[in-house]
PDB file of C-alpha atoms in Angstrom:
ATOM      1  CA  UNK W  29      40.434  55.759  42.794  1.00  0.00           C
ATOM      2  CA  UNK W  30      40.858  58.122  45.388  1.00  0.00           C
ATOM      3  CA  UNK W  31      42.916  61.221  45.205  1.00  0.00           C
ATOM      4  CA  UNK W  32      43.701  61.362  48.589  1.00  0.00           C
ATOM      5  CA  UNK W  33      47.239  63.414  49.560  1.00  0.00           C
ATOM      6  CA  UNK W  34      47.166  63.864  45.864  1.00  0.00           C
ATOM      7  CA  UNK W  35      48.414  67.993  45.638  1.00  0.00           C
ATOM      8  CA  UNK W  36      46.890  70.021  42.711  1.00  0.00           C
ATOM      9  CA  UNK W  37      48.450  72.902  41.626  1.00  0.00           C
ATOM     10  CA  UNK W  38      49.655  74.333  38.216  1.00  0.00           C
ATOM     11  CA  UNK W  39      53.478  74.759  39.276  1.00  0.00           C
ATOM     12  CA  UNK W  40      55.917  72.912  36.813  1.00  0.00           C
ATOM     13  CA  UNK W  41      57.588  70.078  38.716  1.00  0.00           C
ATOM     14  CA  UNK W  42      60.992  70.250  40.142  1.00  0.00           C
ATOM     15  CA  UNK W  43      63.359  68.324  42.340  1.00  0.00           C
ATOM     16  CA  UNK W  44      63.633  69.783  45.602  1.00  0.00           C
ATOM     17  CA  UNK W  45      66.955  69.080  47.317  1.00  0.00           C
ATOM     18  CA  UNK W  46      66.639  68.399  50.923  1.00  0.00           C
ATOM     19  CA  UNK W  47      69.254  69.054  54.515  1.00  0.00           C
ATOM     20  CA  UNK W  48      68.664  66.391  56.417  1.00  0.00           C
ATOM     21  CA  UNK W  49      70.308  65.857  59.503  1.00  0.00           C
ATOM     22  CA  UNK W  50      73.366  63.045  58.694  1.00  0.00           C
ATOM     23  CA  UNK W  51      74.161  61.622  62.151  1.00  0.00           C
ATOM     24  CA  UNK W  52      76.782  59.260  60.863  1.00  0.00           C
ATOM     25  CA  UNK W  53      78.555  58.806  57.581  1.00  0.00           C
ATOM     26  CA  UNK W  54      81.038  55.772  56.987  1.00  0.00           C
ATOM     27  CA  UNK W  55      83.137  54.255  53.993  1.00  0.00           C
ATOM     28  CA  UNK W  56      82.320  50.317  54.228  1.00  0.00           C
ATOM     29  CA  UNK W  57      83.868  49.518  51.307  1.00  0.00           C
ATOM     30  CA  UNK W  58      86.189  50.923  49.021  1.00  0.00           C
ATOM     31  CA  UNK W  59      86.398  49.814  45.454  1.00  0.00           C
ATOM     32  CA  UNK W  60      88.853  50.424  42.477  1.00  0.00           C
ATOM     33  CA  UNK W  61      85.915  52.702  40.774  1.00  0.00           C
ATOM     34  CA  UNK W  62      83.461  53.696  43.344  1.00  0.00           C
ATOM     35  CA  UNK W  63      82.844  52.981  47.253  1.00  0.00           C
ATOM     36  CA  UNK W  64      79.961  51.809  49.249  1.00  0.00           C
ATOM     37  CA  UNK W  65      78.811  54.401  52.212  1.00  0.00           C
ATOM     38  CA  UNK W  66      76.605  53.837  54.911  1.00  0.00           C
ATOM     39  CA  UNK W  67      74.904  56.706  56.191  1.00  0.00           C
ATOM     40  CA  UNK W  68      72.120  56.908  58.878  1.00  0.00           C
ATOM     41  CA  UNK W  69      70.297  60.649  58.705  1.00  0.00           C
ATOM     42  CA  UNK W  70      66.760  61.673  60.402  1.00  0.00           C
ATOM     43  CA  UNK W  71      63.622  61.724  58.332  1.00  0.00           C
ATOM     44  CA  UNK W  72      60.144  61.785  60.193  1.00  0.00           C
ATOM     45  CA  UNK W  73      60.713  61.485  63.159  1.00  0.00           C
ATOM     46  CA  UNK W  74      62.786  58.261  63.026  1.00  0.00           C
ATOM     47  CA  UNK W  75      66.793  57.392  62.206  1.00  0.00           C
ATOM     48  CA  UNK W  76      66.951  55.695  59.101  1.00  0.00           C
ATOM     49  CA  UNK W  77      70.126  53.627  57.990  1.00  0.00           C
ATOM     50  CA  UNK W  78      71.150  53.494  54.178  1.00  0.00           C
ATOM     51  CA  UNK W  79      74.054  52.243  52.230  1.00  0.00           C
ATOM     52  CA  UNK W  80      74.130  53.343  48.459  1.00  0.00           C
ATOM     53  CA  UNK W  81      77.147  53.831  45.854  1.00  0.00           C
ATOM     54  CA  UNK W  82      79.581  56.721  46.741  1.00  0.00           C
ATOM     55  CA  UNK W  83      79.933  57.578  42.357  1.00  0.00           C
ATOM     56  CA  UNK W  84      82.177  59.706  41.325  1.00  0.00           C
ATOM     57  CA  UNK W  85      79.656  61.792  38.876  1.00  0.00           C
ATOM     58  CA  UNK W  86      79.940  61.109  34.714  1.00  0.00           C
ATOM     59  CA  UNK W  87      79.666  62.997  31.862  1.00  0.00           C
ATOM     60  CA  UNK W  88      78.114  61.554  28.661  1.00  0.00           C
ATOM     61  CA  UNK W  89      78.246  63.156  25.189  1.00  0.00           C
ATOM     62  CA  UNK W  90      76.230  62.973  22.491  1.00  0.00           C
ATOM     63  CA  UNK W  91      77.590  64.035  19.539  1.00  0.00           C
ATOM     64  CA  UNK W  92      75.516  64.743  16.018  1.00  0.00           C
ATOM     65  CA  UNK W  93      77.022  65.894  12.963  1.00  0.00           C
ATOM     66  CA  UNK W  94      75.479  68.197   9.843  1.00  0.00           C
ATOM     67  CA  UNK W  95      73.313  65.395   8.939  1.00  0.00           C
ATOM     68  CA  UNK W  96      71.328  64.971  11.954  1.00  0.00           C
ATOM     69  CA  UNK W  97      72.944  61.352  12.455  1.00  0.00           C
ATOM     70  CA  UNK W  98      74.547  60.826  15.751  1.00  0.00           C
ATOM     71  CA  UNK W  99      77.305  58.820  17.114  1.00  0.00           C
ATOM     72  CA  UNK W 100      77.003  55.558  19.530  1.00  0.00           C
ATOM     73  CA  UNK W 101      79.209  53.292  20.431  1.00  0.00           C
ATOM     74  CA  UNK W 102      79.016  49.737  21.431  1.00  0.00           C
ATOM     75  CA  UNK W 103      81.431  48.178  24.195  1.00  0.00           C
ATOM     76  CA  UNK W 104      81.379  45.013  26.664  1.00  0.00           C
ATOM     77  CA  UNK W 105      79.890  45.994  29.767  1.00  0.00           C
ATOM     78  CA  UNK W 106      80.864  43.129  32.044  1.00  0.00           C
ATOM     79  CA  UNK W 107      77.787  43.466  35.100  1.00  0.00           C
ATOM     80  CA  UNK W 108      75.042  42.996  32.467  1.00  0.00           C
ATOM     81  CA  UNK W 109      76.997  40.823  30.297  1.00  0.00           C
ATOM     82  CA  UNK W 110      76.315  42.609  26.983  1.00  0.00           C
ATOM     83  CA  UNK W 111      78.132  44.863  24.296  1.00  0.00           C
ATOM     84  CA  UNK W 112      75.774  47.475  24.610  1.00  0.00           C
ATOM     85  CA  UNK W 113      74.960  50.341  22.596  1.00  0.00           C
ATOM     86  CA  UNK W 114      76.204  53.905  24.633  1.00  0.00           C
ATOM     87  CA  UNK W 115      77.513  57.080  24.226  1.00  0.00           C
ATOM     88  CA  UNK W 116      80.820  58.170  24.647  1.00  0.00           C
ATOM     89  CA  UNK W 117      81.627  59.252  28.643  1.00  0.00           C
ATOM     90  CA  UNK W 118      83.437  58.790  31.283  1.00  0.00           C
ATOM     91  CA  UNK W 119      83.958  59.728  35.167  1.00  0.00           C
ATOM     92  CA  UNK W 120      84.525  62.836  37.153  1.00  0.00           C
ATOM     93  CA  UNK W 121      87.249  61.309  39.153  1.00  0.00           C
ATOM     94  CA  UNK W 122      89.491  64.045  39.548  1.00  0.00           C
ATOM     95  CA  UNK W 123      88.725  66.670  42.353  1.00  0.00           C
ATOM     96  CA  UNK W 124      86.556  69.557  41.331  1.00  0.00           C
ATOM     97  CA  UNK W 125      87.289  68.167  37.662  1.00  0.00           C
ATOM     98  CA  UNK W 126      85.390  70.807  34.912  1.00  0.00           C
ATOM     99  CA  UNK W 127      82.747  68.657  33.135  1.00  0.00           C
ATOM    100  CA  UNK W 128      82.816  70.212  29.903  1.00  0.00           C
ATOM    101  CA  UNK W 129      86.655  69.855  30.007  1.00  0.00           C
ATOM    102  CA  UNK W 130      85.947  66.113  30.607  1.00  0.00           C
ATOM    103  CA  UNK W 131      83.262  65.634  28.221  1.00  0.00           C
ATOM    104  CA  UNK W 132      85.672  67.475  25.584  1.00  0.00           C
ATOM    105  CA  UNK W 133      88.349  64.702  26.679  1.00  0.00           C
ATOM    106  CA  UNK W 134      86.267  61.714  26.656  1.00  0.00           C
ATOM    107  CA  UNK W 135      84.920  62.713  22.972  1.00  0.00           C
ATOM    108  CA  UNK W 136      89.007  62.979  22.043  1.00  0.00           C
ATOM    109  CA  UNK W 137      89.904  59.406  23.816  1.00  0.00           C
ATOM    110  CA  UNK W 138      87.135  57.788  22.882  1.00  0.00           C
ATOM    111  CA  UNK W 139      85.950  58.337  19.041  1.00  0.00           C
ATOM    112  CA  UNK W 140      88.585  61.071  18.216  1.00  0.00           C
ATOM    113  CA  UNK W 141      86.579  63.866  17.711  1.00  0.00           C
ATOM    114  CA  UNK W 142      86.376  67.441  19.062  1.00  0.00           C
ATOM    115  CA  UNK W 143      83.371  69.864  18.961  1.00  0.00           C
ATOM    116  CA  UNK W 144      82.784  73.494  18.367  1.00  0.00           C
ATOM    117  CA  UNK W 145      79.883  73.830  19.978  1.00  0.00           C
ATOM    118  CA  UNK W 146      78.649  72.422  23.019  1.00  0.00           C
ATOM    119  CA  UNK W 147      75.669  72.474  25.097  1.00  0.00           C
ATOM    120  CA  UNK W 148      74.202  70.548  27.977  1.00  0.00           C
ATOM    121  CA  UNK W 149      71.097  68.693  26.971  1.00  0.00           C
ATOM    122  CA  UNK W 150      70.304  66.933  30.065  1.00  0.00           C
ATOM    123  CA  UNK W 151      71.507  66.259  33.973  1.00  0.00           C
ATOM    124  CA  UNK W 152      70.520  62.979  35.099  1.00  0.00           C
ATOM    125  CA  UNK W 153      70.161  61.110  37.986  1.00  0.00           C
ATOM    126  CA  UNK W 154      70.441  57.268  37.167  1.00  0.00           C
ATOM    127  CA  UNK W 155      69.382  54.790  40.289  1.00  0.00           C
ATOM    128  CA  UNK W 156      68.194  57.900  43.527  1.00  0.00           C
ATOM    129  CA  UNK W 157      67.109  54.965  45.464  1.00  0.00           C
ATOM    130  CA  UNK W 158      71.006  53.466  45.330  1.00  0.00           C
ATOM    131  CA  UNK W 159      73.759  55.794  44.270  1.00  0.00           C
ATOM    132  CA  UNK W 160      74.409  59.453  44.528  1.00  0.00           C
ATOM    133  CA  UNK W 161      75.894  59.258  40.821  1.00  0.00           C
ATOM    134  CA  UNK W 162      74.668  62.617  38.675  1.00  0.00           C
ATOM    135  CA  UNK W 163      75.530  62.514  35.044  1.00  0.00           C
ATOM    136  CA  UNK W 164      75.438  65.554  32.976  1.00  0.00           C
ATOM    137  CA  UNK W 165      74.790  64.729  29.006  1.00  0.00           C
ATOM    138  CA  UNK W 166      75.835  67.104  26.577  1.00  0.00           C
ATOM    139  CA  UNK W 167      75.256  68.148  23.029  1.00  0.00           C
ATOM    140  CA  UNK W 168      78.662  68.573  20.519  1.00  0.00           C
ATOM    141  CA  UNK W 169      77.816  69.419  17.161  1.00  0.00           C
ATOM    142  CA  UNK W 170      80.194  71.286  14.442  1.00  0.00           C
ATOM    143  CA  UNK W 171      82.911  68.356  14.506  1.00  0.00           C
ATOM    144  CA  UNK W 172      85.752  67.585  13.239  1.00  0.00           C
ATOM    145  CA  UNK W 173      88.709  65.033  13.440  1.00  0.00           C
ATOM    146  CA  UNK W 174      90.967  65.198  16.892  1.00  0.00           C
ATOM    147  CA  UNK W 175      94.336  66.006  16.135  1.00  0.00           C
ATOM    148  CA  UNK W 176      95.666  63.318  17.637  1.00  0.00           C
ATOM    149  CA  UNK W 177      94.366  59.593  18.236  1.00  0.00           C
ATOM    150  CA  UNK W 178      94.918  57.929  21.402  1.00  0.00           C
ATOM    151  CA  UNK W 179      95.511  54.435  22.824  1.00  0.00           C
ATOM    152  CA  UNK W 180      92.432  52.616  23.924  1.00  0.00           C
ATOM    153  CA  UNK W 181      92.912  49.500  26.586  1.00  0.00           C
ATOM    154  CA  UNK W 182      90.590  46.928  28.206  1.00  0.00           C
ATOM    155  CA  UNK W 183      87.203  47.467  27.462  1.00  0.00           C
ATOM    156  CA  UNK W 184      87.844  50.426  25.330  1.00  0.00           C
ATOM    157  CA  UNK W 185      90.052  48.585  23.534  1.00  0.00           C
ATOM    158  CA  UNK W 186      86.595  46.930  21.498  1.00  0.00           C
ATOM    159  CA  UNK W 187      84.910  49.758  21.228  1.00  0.00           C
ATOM    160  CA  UNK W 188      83.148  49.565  17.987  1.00  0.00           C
ATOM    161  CA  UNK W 189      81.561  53.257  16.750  1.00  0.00           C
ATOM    162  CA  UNK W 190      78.834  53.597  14.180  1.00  0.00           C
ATOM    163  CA  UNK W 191      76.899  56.800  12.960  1.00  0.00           C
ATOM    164  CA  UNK W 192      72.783  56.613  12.634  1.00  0.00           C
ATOM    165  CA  UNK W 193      70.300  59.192  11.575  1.00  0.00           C
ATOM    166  CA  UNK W 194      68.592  60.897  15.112  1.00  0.00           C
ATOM    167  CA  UNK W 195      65.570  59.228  13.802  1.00  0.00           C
ATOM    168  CA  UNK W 196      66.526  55.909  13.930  1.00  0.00           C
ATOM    169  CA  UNK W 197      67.970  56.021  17.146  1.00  0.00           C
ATOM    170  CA  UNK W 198      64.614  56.731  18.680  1.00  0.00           C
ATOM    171  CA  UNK W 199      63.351  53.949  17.089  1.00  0.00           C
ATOM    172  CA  UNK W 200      65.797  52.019  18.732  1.00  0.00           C
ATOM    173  CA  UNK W 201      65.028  53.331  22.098  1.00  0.00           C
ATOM    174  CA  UNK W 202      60.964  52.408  21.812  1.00  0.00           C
ATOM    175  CA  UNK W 203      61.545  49.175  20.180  1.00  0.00           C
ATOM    176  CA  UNK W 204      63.625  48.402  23.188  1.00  0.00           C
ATOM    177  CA  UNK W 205      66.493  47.610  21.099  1.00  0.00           C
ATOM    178  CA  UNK W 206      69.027  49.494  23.089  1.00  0.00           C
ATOM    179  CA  UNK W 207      68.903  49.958  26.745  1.00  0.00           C
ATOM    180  CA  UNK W 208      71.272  51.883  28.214  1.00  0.00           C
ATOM    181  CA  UNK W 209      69.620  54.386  30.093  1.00  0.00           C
ATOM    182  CA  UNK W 210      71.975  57.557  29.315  1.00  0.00           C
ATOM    183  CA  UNK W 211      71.729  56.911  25.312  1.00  0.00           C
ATOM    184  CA  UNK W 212      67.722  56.461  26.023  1.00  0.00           C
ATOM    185  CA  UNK W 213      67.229  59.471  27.606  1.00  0.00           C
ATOM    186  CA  UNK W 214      70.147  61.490  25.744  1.00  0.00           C
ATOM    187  CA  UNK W 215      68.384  60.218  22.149  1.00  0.00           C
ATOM    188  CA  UNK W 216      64.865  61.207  23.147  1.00  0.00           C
ATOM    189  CA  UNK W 217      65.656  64.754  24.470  1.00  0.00           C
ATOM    190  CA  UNK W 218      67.581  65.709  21.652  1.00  0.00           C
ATOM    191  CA  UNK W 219      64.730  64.502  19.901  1.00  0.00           C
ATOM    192  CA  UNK W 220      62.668  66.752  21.454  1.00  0.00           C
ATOM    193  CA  UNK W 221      64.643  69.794  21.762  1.00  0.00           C
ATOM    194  CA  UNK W 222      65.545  69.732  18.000  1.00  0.00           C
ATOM    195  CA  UNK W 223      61.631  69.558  17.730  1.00  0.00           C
ATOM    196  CA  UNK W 224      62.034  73.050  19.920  1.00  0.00           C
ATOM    197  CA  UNK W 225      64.781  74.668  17.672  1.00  0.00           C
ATOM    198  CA  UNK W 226      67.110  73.594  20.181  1.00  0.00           C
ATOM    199  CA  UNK W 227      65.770  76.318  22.764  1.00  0.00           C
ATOM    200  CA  UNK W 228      65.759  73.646  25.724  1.00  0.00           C
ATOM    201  CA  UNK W 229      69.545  73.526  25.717  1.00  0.00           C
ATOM    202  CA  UNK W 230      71.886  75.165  27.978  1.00  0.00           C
ATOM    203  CA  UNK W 231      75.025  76.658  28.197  1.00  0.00           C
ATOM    204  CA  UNK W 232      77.698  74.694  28.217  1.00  0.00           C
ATOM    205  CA  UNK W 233      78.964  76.253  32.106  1.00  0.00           C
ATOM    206  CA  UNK W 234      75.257  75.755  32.569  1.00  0.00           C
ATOM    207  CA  UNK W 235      75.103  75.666  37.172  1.00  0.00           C
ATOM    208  CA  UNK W 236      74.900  71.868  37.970  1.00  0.00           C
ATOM    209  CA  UNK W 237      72.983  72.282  41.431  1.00  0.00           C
ATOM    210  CA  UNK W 238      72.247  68.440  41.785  1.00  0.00           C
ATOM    211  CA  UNK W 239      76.121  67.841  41.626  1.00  0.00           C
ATOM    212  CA  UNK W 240      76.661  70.350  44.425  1.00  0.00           C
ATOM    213  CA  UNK W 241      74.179  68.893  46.520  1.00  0.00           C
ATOM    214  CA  UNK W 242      75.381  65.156  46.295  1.00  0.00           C
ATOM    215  CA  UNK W 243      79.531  66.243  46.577  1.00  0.00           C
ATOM    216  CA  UNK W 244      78.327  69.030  49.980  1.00  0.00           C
TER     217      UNK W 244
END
């Protein structure tokens, strides 16, 4: 196999965030959620034309008690047809909207819980090719009951919630059990970073560069 345009170097990988040149930017559709934007930028020499989602930006939480177990939640998801197995989150649909404020609310409205101590374990970029959505998963550990429980409609209104030890979430992920991409990736980094002594994790005001970049 040939390692043509193949670069070699020892530098640790990182996404590079890029200025092109946007010479138009329009709203073709506007949904109840998220809209549909067409954008044409240049890139090598040529004008290239490109719809994706407009997203809001998430937050995801995983939280994981004393025990090690942590908390999922399974709810209909109506595009894939399937009650599948998640985390508790929600959307950054309020302008310049705190994330760990948001996180700390969907945790509340949700599963009716509130954390002591949070950290971000991961920032995530789900479909690049299709949507500008960022997601920023965090960490809440030393829990305890909200004080107050709240109303749950629609979807949420199913929601069922079930605690499982770390370990046999993984299992879930690489059986390919579960599926949702955030608990996937959310499951297997905490697995990791608890194999670390947690030193992978950040703050919980940790700078969210990727989310500046897609909102400039």
């Amino acid at each position: 196999m040939s390692a043509e345009g193949i670069t070699g170097t020892d530098e640790p990988i990182a996404d590079e965030p890029v200025a092109l040149t946007v010479t138009s930017s329009t709203r073709e559709f506007a949904g109840r959620v998220w809209d549909i934007r067409r954008e044409t930028f240049d890139i090598a020499g040529s004008s290239v034309t490109r719809d994706f989602v407009d997203h809001t930006g998430a937050v995801a939480v995983l939280a994981m008690d004393d025990d090690g177990r942590v908390l999922v939640i399974q709810q209909y998801r109506h595009p894939i047809r399937t009650r599948d197995w998640e985390l508790p989150a929600g959307l950054l649909d309020l302008p310049g909207e705190d994330p760990l404020l948001a996180a700390q609310r969907e945790l509340a409205e949700e599963v009716d819980l509130v954390a002591g101590t949070w950290n971000v374990l991961s920032d995530l970029m789900l479909t690049p090719g299709g949507s500008n959505e960022v997601i920023r998963v965090y960490l809440a550990r030393d829990l305890s009951a909200a004080d107050e429980t709240f109303e749950r409609t629609e979807e949420e209104a199913e929601i069922v919630s079930r605690w499982i030890p770390l370990e046999d979430a993984v299992d879930a992920v690489l059986e390919r059990r579960v599926q949702n991409s955030i608990l996937c990736i959310a499951v297997l980094a905490a697995h990791a970073a608890r194999s670390r002594d947690w030193r992978s994790l950040g703050e919980p005001d940790a700078p969210w560069s990727q989310r500046d970049v897609v909102k400039a």
